[in-house]
Coordinates of C-alpha atoms and ligand atoms in Angstrom, one line a residue:
X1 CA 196.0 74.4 239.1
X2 CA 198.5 76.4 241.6
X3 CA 201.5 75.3 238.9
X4 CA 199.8 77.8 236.8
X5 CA 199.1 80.6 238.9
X6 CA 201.1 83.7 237.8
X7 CA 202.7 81.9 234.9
X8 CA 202.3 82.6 231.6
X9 CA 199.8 79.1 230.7
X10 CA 196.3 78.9 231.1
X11 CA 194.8 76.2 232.8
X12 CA 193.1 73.2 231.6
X13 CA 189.3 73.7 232.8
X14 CA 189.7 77.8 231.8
X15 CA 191.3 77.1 228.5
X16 CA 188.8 74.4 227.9
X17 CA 186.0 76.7 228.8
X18 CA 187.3 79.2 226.1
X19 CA 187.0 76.8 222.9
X20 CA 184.0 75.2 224.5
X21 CA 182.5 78.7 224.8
X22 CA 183.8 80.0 221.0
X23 CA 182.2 77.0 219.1
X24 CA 178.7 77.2 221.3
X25 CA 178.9 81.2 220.4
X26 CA 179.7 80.0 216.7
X27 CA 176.1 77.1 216.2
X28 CA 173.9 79.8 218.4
X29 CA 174.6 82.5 215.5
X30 CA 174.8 80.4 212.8
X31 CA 172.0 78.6 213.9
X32 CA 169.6 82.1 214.5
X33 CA 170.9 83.8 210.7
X34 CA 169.9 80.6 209.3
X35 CA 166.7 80.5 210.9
X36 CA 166.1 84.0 209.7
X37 CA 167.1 83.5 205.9
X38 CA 166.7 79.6 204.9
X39 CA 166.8 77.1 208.1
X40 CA 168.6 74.2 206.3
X41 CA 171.4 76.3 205.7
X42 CA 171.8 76.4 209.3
X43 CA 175.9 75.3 209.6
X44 CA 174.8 72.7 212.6
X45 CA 172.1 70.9 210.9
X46 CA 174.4 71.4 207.3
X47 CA 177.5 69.7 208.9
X48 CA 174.9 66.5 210.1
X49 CA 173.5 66.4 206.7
X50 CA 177.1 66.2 205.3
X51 CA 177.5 63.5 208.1
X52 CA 174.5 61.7 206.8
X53 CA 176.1 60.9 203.4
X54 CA 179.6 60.4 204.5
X55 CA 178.7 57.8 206.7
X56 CA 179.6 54.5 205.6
X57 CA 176.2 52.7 204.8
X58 CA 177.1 49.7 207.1
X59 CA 177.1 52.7 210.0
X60 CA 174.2 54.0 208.6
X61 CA 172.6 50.6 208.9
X62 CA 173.7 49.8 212.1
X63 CA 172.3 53.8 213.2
X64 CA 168.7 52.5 211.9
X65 CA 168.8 49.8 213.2
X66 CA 169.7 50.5 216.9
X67 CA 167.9 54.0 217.3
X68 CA 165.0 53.5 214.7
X69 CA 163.4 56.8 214.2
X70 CA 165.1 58.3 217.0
X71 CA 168.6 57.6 214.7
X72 CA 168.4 61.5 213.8
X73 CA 168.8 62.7 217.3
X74 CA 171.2 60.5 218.3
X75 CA 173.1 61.8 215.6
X76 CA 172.4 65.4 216.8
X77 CA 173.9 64.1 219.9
X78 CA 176.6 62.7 218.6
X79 CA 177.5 66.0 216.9
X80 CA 177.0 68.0 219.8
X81 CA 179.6 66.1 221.4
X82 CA 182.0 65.6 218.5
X83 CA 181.7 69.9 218.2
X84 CA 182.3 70.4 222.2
X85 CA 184.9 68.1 221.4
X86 CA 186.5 70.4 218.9
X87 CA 186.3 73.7 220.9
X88 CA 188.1 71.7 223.9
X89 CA 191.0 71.0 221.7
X90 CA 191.2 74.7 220.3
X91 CA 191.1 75.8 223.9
X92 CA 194.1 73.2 224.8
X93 CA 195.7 74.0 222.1
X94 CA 196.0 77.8 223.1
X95 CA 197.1 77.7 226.6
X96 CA 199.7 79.7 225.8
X97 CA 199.3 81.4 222.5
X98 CA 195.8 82.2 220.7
X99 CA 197.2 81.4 217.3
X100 CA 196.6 77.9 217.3
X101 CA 193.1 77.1 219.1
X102 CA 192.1 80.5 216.5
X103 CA 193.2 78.8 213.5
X104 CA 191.4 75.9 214.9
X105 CA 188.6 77.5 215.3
X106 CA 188.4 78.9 211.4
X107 CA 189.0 76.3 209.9
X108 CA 185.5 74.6 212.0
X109 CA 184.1 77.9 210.7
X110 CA 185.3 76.9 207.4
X111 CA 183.9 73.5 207.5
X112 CA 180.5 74.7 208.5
X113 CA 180.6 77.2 205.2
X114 CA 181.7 74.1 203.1
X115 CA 178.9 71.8 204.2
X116 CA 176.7 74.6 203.7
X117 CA 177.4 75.2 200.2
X118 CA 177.8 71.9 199.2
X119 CA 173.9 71.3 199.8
X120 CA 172.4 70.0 196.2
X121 CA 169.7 73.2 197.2
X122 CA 172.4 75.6 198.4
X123 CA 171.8 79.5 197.1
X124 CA 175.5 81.5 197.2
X125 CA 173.4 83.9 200.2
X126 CA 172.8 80.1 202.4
X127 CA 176.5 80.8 203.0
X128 CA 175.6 84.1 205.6
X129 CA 174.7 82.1 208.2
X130 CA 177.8 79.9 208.3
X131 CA 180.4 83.2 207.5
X132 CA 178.3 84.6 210.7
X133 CA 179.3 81.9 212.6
X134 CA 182.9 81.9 211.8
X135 CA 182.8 85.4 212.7
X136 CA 181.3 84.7 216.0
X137 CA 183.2 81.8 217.3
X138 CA 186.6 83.6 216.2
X139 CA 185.6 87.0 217.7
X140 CA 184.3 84.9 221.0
X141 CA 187.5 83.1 221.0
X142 CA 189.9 86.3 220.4
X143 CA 187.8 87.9 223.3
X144 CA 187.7 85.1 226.1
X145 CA 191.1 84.3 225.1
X146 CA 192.5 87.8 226.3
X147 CA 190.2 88.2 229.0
X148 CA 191.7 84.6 230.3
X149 CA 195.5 85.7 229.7
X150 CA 194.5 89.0 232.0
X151 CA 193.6 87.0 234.4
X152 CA 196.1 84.4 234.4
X153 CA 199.1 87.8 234.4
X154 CA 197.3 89.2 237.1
X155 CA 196.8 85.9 239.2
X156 CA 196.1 85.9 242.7
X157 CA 200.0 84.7 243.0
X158 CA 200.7 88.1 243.2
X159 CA 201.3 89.0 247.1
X160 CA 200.7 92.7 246.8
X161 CA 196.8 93.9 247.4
X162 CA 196.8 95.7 244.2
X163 CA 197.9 92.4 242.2
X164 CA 194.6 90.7 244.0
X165 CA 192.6 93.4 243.6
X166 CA 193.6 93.4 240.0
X167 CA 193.4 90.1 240.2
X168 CA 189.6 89.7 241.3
X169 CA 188.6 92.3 238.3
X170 CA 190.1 90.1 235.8
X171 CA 188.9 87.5 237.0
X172 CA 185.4 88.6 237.6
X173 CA 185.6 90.0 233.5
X174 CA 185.9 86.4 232.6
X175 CA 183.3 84.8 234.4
X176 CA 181.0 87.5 233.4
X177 CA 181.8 87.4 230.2
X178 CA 181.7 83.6 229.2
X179 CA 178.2 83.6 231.2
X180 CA 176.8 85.9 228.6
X181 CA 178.4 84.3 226.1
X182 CA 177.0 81.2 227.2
X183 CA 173.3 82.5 227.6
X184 CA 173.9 84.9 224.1
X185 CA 174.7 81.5 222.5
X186 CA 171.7 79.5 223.7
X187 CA 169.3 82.2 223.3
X188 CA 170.1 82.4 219.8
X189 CA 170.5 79.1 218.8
X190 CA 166.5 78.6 220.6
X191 CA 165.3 81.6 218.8
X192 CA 167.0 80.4 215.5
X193 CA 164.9 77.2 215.9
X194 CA 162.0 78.8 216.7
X195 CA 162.6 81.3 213.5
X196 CA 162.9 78.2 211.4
X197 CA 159.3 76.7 212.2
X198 CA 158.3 79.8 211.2
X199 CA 158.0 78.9 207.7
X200 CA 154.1 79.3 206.4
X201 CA 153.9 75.2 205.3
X202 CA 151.7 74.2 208.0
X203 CA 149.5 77.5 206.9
X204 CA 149.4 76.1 203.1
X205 CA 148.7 72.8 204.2
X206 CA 145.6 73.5 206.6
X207 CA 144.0 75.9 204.4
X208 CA 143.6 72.7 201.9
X209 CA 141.6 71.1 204.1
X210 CA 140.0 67.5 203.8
X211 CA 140.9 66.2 200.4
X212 CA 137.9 64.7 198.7
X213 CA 138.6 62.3 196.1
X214 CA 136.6 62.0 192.9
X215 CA 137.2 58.0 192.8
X216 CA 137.4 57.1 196.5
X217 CA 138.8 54.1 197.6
X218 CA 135.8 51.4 198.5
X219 CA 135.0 51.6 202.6
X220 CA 137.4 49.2 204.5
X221 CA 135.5 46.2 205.1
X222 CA 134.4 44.8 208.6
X223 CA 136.7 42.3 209.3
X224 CA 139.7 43.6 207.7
X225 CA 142.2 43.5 210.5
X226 CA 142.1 42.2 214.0
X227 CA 143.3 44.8 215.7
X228 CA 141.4 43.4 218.9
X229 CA 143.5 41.0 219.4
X230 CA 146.4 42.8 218.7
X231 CA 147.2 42.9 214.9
X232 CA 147.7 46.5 213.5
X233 CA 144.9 48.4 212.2
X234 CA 144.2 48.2 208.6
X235 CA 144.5 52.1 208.0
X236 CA 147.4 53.0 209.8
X237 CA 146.4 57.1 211.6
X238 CA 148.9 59.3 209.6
X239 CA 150.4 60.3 213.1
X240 CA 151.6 56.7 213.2
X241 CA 152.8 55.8 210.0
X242 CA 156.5 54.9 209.8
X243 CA 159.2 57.1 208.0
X244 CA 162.1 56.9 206.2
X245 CA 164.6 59.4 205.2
X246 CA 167.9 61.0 204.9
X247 CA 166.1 64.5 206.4
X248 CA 167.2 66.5 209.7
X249 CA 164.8 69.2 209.1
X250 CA 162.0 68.7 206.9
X251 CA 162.0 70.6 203.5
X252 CA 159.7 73.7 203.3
X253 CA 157.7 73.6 200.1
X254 CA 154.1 75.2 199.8
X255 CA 151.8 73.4 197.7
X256 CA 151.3 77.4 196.2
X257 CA 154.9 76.8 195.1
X258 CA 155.2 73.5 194.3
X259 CA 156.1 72.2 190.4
X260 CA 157.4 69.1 188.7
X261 CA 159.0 69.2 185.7
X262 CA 159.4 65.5 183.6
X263 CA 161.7 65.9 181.0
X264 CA 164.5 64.0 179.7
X265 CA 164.0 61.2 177.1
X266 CA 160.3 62.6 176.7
X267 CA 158.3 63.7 173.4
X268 CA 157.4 66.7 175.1
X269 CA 158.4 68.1 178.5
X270 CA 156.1 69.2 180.9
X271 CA 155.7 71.3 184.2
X272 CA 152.9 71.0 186.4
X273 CA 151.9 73.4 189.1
X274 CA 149.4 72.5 192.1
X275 CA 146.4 74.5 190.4
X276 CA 146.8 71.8 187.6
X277 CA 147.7 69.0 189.3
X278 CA 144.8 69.0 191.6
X279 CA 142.1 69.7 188.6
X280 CA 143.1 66.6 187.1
X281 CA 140.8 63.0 188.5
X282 CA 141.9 62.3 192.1
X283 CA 142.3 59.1 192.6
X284 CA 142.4 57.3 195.8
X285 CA 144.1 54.0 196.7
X286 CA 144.7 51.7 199.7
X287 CA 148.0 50.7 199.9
X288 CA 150.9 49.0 201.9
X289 CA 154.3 50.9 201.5
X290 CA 157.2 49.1 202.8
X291 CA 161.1 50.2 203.3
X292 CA 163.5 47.8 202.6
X293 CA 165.9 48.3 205.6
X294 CA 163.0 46.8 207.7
X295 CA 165.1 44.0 209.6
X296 CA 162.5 40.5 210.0
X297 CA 160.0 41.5 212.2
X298 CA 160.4 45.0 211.8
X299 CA 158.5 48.3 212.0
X300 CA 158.8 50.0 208.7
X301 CA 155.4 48.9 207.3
X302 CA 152.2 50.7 207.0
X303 CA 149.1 51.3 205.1
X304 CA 147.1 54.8 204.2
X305 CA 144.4 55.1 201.6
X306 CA 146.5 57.4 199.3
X307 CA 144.6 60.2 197.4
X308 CA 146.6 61.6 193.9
X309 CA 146.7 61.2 190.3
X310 CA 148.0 58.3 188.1
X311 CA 151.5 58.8 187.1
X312 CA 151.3 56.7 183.7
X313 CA 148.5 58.7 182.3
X314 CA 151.4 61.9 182.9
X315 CA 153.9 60.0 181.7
X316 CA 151.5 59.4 178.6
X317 CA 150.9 63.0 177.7
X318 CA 154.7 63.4 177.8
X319 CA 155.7 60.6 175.9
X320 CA 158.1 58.0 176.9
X321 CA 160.7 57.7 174.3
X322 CA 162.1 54.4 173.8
X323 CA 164.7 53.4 175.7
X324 CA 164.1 55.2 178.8
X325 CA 164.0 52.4 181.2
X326 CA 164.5 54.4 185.0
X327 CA 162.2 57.4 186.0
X328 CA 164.7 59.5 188.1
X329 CA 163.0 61.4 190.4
X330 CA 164.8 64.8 192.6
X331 CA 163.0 66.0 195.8
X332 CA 163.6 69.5 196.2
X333 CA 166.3 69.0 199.0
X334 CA 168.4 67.0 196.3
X335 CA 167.5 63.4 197.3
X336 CA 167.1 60.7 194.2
X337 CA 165.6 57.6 193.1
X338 CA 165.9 55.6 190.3
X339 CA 162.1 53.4 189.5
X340 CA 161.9 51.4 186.3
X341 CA 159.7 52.9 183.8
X342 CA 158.3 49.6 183.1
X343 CA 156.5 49.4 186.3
X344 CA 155.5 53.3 187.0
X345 CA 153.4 52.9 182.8
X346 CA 152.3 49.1 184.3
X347 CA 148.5 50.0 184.4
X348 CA 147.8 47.2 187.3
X349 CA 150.4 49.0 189.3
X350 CA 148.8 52.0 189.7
X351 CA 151.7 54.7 190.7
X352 CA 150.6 58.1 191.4
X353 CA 151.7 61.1 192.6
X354 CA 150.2 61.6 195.8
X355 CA 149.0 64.9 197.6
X356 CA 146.8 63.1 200.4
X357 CA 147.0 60.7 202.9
X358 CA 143.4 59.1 204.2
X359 CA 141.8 62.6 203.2
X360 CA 144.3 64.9 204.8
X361 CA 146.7 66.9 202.8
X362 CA 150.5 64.8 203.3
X363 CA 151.6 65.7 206.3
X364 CA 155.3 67.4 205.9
X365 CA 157.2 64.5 206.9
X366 CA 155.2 62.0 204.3
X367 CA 156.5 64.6 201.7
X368 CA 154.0 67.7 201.8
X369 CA 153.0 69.0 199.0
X370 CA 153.3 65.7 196.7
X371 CA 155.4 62.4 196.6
X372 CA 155.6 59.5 194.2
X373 CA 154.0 55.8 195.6
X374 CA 154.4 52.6 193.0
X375 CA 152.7 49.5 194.5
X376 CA 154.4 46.8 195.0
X377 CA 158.1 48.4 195.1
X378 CA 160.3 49.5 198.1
X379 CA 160.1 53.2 199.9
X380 CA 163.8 53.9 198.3
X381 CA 163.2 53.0 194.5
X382 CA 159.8 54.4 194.5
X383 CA 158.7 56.8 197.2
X384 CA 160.2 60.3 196.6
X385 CA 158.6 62.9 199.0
X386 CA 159.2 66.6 198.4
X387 CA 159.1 65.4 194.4
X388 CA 160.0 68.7 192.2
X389 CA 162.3 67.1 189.3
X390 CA 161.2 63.4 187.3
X391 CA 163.7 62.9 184.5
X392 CA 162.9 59.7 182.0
X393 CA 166.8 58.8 181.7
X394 CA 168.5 55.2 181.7
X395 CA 169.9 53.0 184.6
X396 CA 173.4 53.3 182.9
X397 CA 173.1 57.0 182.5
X398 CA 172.6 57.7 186.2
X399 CA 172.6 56.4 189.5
X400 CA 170.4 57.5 192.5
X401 CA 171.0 58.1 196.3
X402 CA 171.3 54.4 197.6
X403 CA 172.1 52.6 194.3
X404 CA 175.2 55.0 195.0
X405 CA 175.3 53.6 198.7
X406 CA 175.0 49.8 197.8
X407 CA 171.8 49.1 197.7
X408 CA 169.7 47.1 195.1
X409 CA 168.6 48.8 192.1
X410 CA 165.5 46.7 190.9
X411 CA 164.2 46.5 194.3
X412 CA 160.3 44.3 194.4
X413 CA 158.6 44.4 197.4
X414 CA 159.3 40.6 199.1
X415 CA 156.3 38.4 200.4
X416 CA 157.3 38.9 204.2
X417 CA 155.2 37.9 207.4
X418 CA 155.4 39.5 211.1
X419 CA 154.2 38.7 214.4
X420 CA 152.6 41.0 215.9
X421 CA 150.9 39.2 219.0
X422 CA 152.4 38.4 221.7
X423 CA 155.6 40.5 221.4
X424 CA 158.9 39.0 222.1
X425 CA 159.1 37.8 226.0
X426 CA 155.6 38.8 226.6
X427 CA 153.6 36.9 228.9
X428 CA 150.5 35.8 227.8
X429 CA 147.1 34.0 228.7
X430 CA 147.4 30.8 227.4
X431 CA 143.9 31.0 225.4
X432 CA 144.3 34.4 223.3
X433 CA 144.9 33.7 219.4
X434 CA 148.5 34.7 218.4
X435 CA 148.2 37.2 215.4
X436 CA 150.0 39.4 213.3
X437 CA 150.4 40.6 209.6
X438 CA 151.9 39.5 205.9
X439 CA 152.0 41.2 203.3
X440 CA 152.8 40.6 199.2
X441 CA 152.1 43.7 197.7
X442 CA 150.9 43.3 193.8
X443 CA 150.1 39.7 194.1
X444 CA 148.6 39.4 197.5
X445 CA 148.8 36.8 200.6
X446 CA 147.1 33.4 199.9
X447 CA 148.2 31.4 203.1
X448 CA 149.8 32.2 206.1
X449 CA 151.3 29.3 208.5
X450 CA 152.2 29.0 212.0
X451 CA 153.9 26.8 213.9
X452 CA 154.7 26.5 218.0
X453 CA 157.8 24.9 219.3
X454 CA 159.3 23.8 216.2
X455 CA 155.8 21.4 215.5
X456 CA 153.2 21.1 212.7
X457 CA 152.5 24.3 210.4
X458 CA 148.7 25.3 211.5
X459 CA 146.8 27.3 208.6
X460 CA 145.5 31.0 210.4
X461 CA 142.5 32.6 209.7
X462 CA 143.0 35.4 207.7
X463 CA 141.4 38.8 207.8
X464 CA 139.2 40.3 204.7
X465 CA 141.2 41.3 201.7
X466 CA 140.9 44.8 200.9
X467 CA 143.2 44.4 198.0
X468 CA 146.7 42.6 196.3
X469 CA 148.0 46.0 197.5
X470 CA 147.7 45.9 201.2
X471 CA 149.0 44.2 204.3
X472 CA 146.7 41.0 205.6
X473 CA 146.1 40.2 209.1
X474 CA 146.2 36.9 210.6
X475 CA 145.0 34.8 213.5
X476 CA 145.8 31.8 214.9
X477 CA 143.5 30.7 217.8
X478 CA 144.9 28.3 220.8
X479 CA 145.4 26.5 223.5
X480 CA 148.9 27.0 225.1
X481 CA 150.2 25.2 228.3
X482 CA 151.6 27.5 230.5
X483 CA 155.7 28.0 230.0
X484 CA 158.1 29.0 227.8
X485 CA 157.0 29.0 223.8
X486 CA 158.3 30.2 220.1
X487 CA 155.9 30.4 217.6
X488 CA 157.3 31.0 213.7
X489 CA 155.1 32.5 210.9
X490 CA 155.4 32.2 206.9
X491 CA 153.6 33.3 204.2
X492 CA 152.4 32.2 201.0
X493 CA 151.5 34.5 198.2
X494 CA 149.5 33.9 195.3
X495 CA 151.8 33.2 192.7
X496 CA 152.3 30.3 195.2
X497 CA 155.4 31.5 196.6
X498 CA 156.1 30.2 200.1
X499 CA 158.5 32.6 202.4
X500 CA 162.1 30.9 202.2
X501 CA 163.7 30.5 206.4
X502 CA 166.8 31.4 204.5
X503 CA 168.2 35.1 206.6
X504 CA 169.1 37.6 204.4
X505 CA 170.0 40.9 205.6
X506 CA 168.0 44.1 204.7
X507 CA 171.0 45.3 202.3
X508 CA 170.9 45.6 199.1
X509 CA 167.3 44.2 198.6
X510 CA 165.1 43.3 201.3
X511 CA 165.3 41.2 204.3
X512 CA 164.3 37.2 204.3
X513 CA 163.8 34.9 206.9
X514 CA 161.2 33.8 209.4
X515 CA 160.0 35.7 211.9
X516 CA 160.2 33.9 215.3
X517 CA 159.0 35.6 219.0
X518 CA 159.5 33.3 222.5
X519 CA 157.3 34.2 224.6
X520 CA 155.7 33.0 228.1
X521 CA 152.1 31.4 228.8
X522 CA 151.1 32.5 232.1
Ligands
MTE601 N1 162.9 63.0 199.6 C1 163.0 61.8 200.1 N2 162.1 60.9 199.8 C2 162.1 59.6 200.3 C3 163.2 59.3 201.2 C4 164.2 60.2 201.5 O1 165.1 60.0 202.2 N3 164.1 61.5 200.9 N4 163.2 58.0 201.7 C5 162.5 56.9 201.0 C6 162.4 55.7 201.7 S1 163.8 54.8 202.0 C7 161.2 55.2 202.2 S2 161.0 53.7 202.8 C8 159.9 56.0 202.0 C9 159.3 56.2 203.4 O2 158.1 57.0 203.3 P1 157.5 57.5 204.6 O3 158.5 58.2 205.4 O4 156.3 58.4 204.2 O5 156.9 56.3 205.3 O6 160.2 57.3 201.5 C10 161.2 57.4 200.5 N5 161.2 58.7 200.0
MO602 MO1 163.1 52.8 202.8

């Protein structure tokens, strides 16, 4: 650092410091404006969206698959980083000048406006909070920047006591300043996240209280899992059901606010509000829903008694025109997905459009106020959550989210098996039954097989059948020698189907292949 003492060139750690200190001044404001106005229009959480559908889906892929649900916050992460990243180079960049690590610094500011506005919900006012931080990170960089140079021109190189008096004033200015611009910055990027949870959902959603069906689904039966020996639960709680989506903050919608409108190649178009929705029969459902990107083995799998009303008998008082083979459906933050028509009007399929989830109102992340199910297809081509926009339209005419991204289009549920008991490398007492689940949705498991070390297949028990709709546990009871073993599962359905050992990869359709666990008998 004593080469730069007294000369005209800031040093690297104080240069650094300034851009690091701009861009953290520039996501606190941004970050509190949005939380005041609309949160999602937040420039941080805007620019991770617009990372979201950038990334390459084999990224994207590999992101699910190594963080799971936690794929969002690394992401976060990431981008924290990447930003810091950003305001180091500025600062590098203007070690002797401002103009450069300034210019830098807008055009960030610009990039946070643009992901901003190119949101498929943006409003023209979403762009306040982003302009606000431009502002901010440009004015904090223009301010630190001068305060530095001071300091640098008045350097304790100087021998004279005024030059280190002068010197220990300017250098005092800085240090003060960047710590309040480091404290302004993080108290309002925590106040703007506070601000944004703000939002009155969880008020709309408890004053529904327990939804009561007027066609409930029958009681589960006794016997229906065997969760005591370590298959999943037949109802999975709603705190634990698996999700899937493209969302870093959770759309906002009251149910007091909600409509759909279904339009398109429709007789007549219709929009329904909650008051109507709600008066029409509630039906409710058990039923297995399954996401396509879960690998062999996987988590993403898991089973509510859903509560709404039957989709086809809408879609009848519209009236389907001919033709008009995909139901496109928009959730109110702009996601899509293309279903065929054939299988939403498909009276044994039963697809509704949900508001509750084993009696309590969706929670936000399942899609609060209402989402889409259809039995017996994939989360992706069927599950819309936040649903505000169904549009009866053709395959050829227009192409949803992950048809865009690769993915399958026609996209049927495959007859899959898991085990769940013991988990890979566990050890365990060579007498407890290995179990786990299968599942077939709209045609329903008929046989499940096991086999140890590569020997016979053994038939498992299997638990009750609630319905063709649902998950069905299995069991196979043992005797093990102690040591090293692999057990494989496969399932038959009843169409006759038998699970194929072929591995396919999750992308574009589903995953295939036998699940296989090693594990130790102590
Ligand atoms: N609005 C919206 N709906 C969505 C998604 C999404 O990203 N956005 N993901 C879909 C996918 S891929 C799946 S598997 C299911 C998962 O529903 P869950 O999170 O309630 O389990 O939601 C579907 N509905
Ligand atoms: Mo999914």
């Amino acid at each position: 650092m004593s080469t730069s003492r007294g000369s005209s060139r800031l040093s690297v750690p104080v240069s650094a410091l300034v851009g690091v200190l701009a861009v953290a001044a520039a996501l606190g404001v941004g970050h509190l404006i949005a939380g005041l106005l609309t949160p999602a229009a937040s420039p941080f959480l805007a620019v991770g969206n617009g990372a979201i559908d950038l990334t390459p889906t084999w990224l994207k892929n590999f992101a699910v698959r190594s963080f799971g649900s936690n794929d969002k916050f690394v992401l976060l992460i990431g981008m924290g980083v990447v930003i810091a990243l950003a305001g180091v180079v500025a600062g590098l960049a203007s070690r002797r000048s401002r103009l450069p690590g300034l210019a830098l610094v807008v055009l960030l500011g610009v990039v946070g406006i643009g992901a901003v506005l190119v949101r498929p919900d943006a409003a023209p006012l979403d762009a306040l909070a982003a302009v606000g931080a431009l502002a901010a990170g440009a004015g904090v960089f223009v301010l630190l920047h001068r305060l530095a140079m001071a300091r640098q021109a008045a350097g304790p190189g100087t021998d004279s006591d005024a030059g280190a008096k002068a010197g220990d004033v300017s250098r005092r200015r800085l240090l003060v300043s960047s710590a309040a611009v480091a404290a302004g910055a993080g108290v309002a990027g925590a106040a703007g996240q506070f601000l944004a949870g703000r939002v009155d959902v969880e008020a709309s959603r408890a004053a529904l209280g327990r939804i009561v069906p007027d066609v409930p689904a029958p009681a589960v039966p006794a016997g229906a899992d065997f969760a005591a020996d370590g298959s999943p639960s037949f109802i999975t709680p709603n705190s634990d059901f698996y999700r899937v989506d493209v969302n870093l903050t959770l759309p906002q919608l009251r149910a007091q606010d909600w409509r759909l409108r279904i339009h398109g190649m429709v007789e007549r178009e219709l929009t329904i509000d909650w008051a109507e929705l709600t008066s029409r029969k509630l039906v409710e459902l058990p039923l297995t829903m399954t996401c396509v990107s879960n690998e062999v083995g996987g988590p993403y799998l898991s089973t509510a008694n859903f509560t709404g009303v039957m989709l086809a008998d809408l879609l009848k008082e519209a009236g389907v025109r001919p033709g008009a083979d995909q139901v496109f459906t928009t959730s109110v933050d702009g996601w899509t997905c293309g279903s065929p028509t054939e299988a939403i009007l498909d009276p044994r399929r039963q697809a509704m459009l949900v508001i509750a989830m084993n009696r309590e109102p969706l929670p936000v992340e399942h899609g609060f106020p209402v989402r889409m199910v259809v039995p017996g297809l994939y989360g992706f081509v069927s599950g819309t959550k936040w649903i505000t926009d169904m549009e009866l339209t053709t395959f050829g005419a227009k192409q949803a989210y992950w048809l865009q991204r690769d993915w399958g289009r026609r996209a049927p549920i495959k007859t899959m098996s898991r085990i769940d008991y013991p988990g890979s490398f566990e050890r365990m007492p060579g007498d407890r039954p290995i179990t786990g689940v299968a599942w077939a949705q709209t045609k329903g498991i008929q046989q499940v097989q096991v086999r140890v070390d590569g020997g016979e297949w053994r038939v498992a028990e299997l638990s009750t059948e609630v319905s063709k709709d649902t998950w069905r546990m299995w069991r196979l009871p043992g005797r093990l020698a102690p040591g090293l073993h692999t057990a494989e599962v496969r399932a038959t359905d009843r169409t006759g189907y038998t699970q194929t050992d072929q591995r396919a990869m999750p992308i574009p359709d589903g995953a295939t292949g036998w699940h296989s666990v090693q594990f130790t008998v102590q």
